[in-house]
Short mmCIF file of C-alpha atoms in Angstrom, two decimals:
data_model
loop_
_atom_site.label_atom_id
_atom_site.label_comp_id
_atom_site.label_asym_id
_atom_site.label_seq_id
_atom_site.Cartn_x
_atom_site.Cartn_y
_atom_site.Cartn_z
CA UNK A 28 47.88 -91.80 143.76
CA UNK A 29 48.94 -90.55 140.34
CA UNK A 30 52.69 -90.68 139.86
CA UNK A 31 53.45 -88.11 137.18
CA UNK A 32 57.15 -87.34 137.50
CA UNK A 33 59.50 -88.22 134.64
CA UNK A 34 62.27 -88.99 137.12
CA UNK A 35 62.54 -92.75 137.76
CA UNK A 36 64.16 -92.55 141.19
CA UNK A 37 61.94 -89.70 142.38
CA UNK A 38 58.87 -91.71 141.36
CA UNK A 39 59.99 -94.75 143.32
CA UNK A 40 60.83 -92.55 146.32
CA UNK A 41 57.41 -90.90 146.28
CA UNK A 42 55.67 -94.24 145.88
CA UNK A 43 57.56 -95.51 148.92
CA UNK A 44 56.16 -92.65 151.00
CA UNK A 45 52.54 -93.00 149.92
CA UNK A 46 52.09 -96.72 149.18
CA UNK A 47 51.05 -97.66 152.73
CA UNK A 48 48.34 -95.01 152.60
CA UNK A 49 46.69 -95.60 149.20
CA UNK A 50 45.03 -98.51 147.44
CA UNK A 51 46.25 -97.89 143.89
CA UNK A 52 49.50 -96.53 142.52
CA UNK A 53 48.94 -95.03 139.09
CA UNK A 54 51.87 -94.70 136.70
CA UNK A 55 50.79 -91.62 134.79
CA UNK A 56 51.00 -91.36 131.02
CA UNK A 57 54.10 -89.11 130.79
CA UNK A 58 55.78 -91.22 133.46
CA UNK A 59 55.22 -94.57 131.73
CA UNK A 60 56.17 -93.15 128.33
CA UNK A 61 59.42 -91.80 129.70
CA UNK A 62 60.42 -94.68 131.96
CA UNK A 63 58.87 -97.69 130.28
CA UNK A 64 57.92 -101.09 131.61
CA UNK A 65 60.95 -101.26 133.90
CA UNK A 66 59.25 -98.79 136.24
CA UNK A 67 56.17 -101.01 136.44
CA UNK A 68 58.34 -104.03 137.21
CA UNK A 69 60.15 -102.10 139.94
CA UNK A 70 56.96 -100.86 141.58
CA UNK A 71 55.33 -104.29 141.34
CA UNK A 72 58.26 -105.88 143.15
CA UNK A 73 58.47 -103.20 145.85
CA UNK A 74 54.76 -102.80 146.54
CA UNK A 75 53.00 -106.18 146.36
CA UNK A 76 50.07 -104.97 148.45
CA UNK A 77 49.06 -102.11 146.14
CA UNK A 78 47.14 -102.35 142.93
CA UNK A 79 48.96 -100.70 140.03
CA UNK A 80 47.28 -98.83 137.20
CA UNK A 81 49.26 -98.08 134.06
CA UNK A 82 47.77 -95.08 132.29
CA UNK A 83 48.65 -96.15 128.76
CA UNK A 84 45.82 -94.22 127.11
CA UNK A 85 45.97 -96.76 124.29
CA UNK A 86 44.65 -95.50 120.94
CA UNK A 87 45.37 -98.47 118.66
CA UNK A 88 46.45 -102.12 118.80
CA UNK A 89 44.74 -102.57 122.16
CA UNK A 90 45.46 -106.21 122.92
CA UNK A 91 49.03 -106.04 121.62
CA UNK A 92 49.97 -102.86 123.47
CA UNK A 93 48.39 -103.69 126.83
CA UNK A 94 49.40 -107.34 127.15
CA UNK A 95 53.05 -106.80 128.17
CA UNK A 96 51.94 -104.49 130.98
CA UNK A 97 49.40 -106.95 132.36
CA UNK A 98 52.05 -109.66 132.16
CA UNK A 99 54.47 -107.43 134.06
CA UNK A 100 52.03 -106.89 136.92
CA UNK A 101 49.59 -104.13 136.01
CA UNK A 102 46.16 -104.56 137.57
CA UNK A 103 44.50 -101.93 135.38
CA UNK A 104 45.42 -100.42 132.02
CA UNK A 105 43.65 -97.54 130.33
CA UNK A 106 42.38 -97.22 126.78
CA UNK A 107 40.99 -94.04 125.27
CA UNK A 108 37.26 -93.93 124.73
CA UNK A 109 37.91 -92.03 121.51
CA UNK A 110 39.72 -95.03 120.03
CA UNK A 111 38.14 -97.55 117.67
CA UNK A 112 35.71 -99.93 119.33
CA UNK A 113 37.95 -102.82 118.25
CA UNK A 114 40.86 -101.25 120.14
CA UNK A 115 38.76 -100.94 123.27
CA UNK A 116 37.60 -104.54 122.94
CA UNK A 117 41.21 -105.65 122.61
CA UNK A 118 42.18 -104.11 125.94
CA UNK A 119 39.10 -105.57 127.63
CA UNK A 120 39.87 -108.99 126.18
CA UNK A 121 43.50 -109.01 127.30
CA UNK A 122 42.53 -107.76 130.75
CA UNK A 123 40.14 -110.69 131.04
CA UNK A 124 42.86 -113.05 129.85
CA UNK A 125 45.00 -112.14 132.86
CA UNK A 126 42.16 -111.67 135.34
CA UNK A 127 42.72 -107.91 135.42
CA UNK A 128 40.70 -104.81 134.56
CA UNK A 129 40.43 -102.35 131.69
CA UNK A 130 39.55 -98.70 132.21
CA UNK A 131 37.99 -96.72 129.38
CA UNK A 132 38.98 -93.06 129.62
CA UNK A 133 36.26 -90.66 128.47
CA UNK A 134 38.60 -87.70 128.00
CA UNK A 135 37.54 -85.80 124.86
CA UNK A 136 34.74 -88.26 124.05
CA UNK A 137 31.98 -86.19 122.46
CA UNK A 138 29.01 -88.45 123.31
CA UNK A 139 29.96 -89.85 126.69
CA UNK A 140 26.59 -91.46 127.29
CA UNK A 141 26.60 -93.44 124.05
CA UNK A 142 30.24 -94.52 124.38
CA UNK A 143 29.76 -95.60 127.99
CA UNK A 144 26.76 -97.70 127.07
CA UNK A 145 28.64 -99.19 124.13
CA UNK A 146 31.72 -100.23 126.09
CA UNK A 147 29.57 -101.55 128.93
CA UNK A 148 28.12 -104.06 126.47
CA UNK A 149 31.68 -105.15 125.63
CA UNK A 150 32.35 -105.90 129.28
CA UNK A 151 34.33 -102.80 130.31
CA UNK A 152 35.33 -102.91 133.94
CA UNK A 153 35.90 -99.23 134.76
CA UNK A 154 34.78 -95.96 133.20
CA UNK A 155 37.23 -93.10 133.65
CA UNK A 156 35.62 -89.68 134.03
CA UNK A 157 38.66 -87.56 133.33
CA UNK A 158 39.15 -83.82 133.07
CA UNK A 159 42.69 -83.39 131.77
CA UNK A 160 45.22 -80.82 132.92
CA UNK A 161 44.67 -78.62 129.87
CA UNK A 162 40.91 -78.80 130.37
CA UNK A 163 41.30 -77.92 134.05
CA UNK A 164 43.36 -74.90 133.05
CA UNK A 165 40.40 -73.82 130.94
CA UNK A 166 38.08 -74.09 133.95
CA UNK A 167 36.47 -77.47 133.30
CA UNK A 168 35.60 -79.96 136.06
CA UNK A 169 34.54 -83.65 136.03
CA UNK A 170 31.38 -83.22 138.08
CA UNK A 171 28.84 -82.99 135.27
CA UNK A 172 30.28 -86.00 133.49
CA UNK A 173 30.30 -87.98 136.73
CA UNK A 174 26.60 -87.30 137.22
CA UNK A 175 25.89 -88.39 133.66
CA UNK A 176 27.83 -91.66 133.91
CA UNK A 177 26.60 -92.55 137.39
CA UNK A 178 23.05 -91.83 136.30
CA UNK A 179 23.23 -94.55 133.67
CA UNK A 180 23.29 -97.19 136.43
CA UNK A 181 25.26 -99.67 134.35
CA UNK A 182 26.95 -101.36 137.29
CA UNK A 183 30.44 -100.31 136.23
CA UNK A 184 33.18 -98.95 138.47
CA UNK A 185 33.65 -95.21 137.97
CA UNK A 186 36.99 -93.45 138.31
CA UNK A 187 37.13 -89.66 138.65
CA UNK A 188 40.20 -87.54 137.95
CA UNK A 189 40.64 -83.83 137.53
CA UNK A 190 40.43 -81.03 140.06
CA UNK A 191 39.06 -83.00 143.00
CA UNK A 192 39.92 -81.15 146.20
CA UNK A 193 39.48 -81.66 149.93
CA UNK A 194 36.19 -79.81 149.91
CA UNK A 195 34.73 -81.97 147.13
CA UNK A 196 36.15 -85.44 147.83
CA UNK A 197 33.14 -86.63 149.79
CA UNK A 198 30.84 -85.10 147.18
CA UNK A 199 32.56 -87.07 144.43
CA UNK A 200 32.44 -90.25 146.47
CA UNK A 201 28.76 -89.82 147.27
CA UNK A 202 27.96 -88.99 143.63
CA UNK A 203 29.01 -92.48 142.59
CA UNK A 204 32.79 -92.52 142.18
CA UNK A 205 34.42 -95.76 143.29
CA UNK A 206 37.90 -94.48 142.47
CA UNK A 207 39.14 -90.99 143.32
CA UNK A 208 42.33 -89.93 141.57
CA UNK A 209 44.85 -87.51 143.03
CA UNK A 210 48.29 -86.36 142.13
CA UNK A 211 49.43 -82.79 142.76
CA UNK A 212 47.62 -82.33 146.06
CA UNK A 213 49.57 -85.29 147.43
CA UNK A 214 52.95 -84.93 145.78
CA UNK A 215 52.82 -81.16 146.25
CA UNK A 216 52.02 -81.44 149.95
CA UNK A 217 54.58 -80.84 152.67
CA UNK A 218 53.84 -84.36 153.94
CA UNK A 219 52.65 -86.54 151.04
CA UNK A 220 52.07 -89.56 153.28
CA UNK A 221 49.78 -87.61 155.60
CA UNK A 222 47.93 -86.08 152.65
CA UNK A 223 47.41 -89.52 151.12
CA UNK A 224 46.21 -91.02 154.40
CA UNK A 225 43.73 -88.21 154.91
CA UNK A 226 42.09 -88.50 151.51
CA UNK A 227 42.00 -92.29 151.78
CA UNK A 228 39.98 -91.99 154.95
CA UNK A 229 37.48 -89.75 153.16
CA UNK A 230 37.28 -91.97 150.11
CA UNK A 231 36.58 -94.97 152.33
CA UNK A 232 33.69 -93.27 154.05
CA UNK A 233 35.10 -90.62 156.38
CA UNK A 234 33.75 -87.09 156.42
CA UNK A 235 36.69 -85.02 157.65
CA UNK A 236 38.78 -82.82 155.39
CA UNK A 237 41.45 -84.10 153.10
CA UNK A 238 43.54 -83.72 150.00
CA UNK A 239 43.11 -85.97 146.97
CA UNK A 240 44.58 -89.37 146.09
CA UNK A 241 44.32 -92.47 143.83
CA UNK A 242 41.98 -94.20 146.20
CA UNK A 243 39.37 -96.79 145.51
CA UNK A 244 36.75 -99.18 146.73
CA UNK A 245 37.15 -101.14 143.50
CA UNK A 246 38.89 -104.14 144.99
CA UNK A 247 37.31 -104.01 148.46
#
């Protein structure tokens, strides 16, 4: 479940509704920039049974930037695949230091195949196939990139974000995604908890309809 609001209290309130129904709570990039590490600390204390991803989208100083978030309870932090390879290695190294995971986000990476292979050799834990909001507005989807990354058979976890809907959740799961990311279709639903529970069932192997959520098999 991607938490994207800038409002601290609204974010905690939404997380309270959906936490029992999802595996991972993601603190989205605008949300973590606006609210800072205090939000992570609050969510970690309130929701000990959920994994927490902090979508830092680190571009430089990988080890230095990510370490405080792992220390504060993040299970996953993201680093941009467009960053220097040393930056990516830094986030992987600090994740390993704390027994956590690093996700490399392929958003705007020109040669996704080459970068995925490169970071796999560094020990990357998760590859993020990510079609951003601006790219979605231009009609792009993550499905082609998912097929490319899954087809490499590198043994990495694969996260998919961007335009996944009820009708395509099972397709994404079956195409190789181990994490399915959702935000608006849950927080925009009349009943966010029910929407989250429905997509979780699909992501974990069900075949009935659903909305979309930050769900995973990563830690199962």
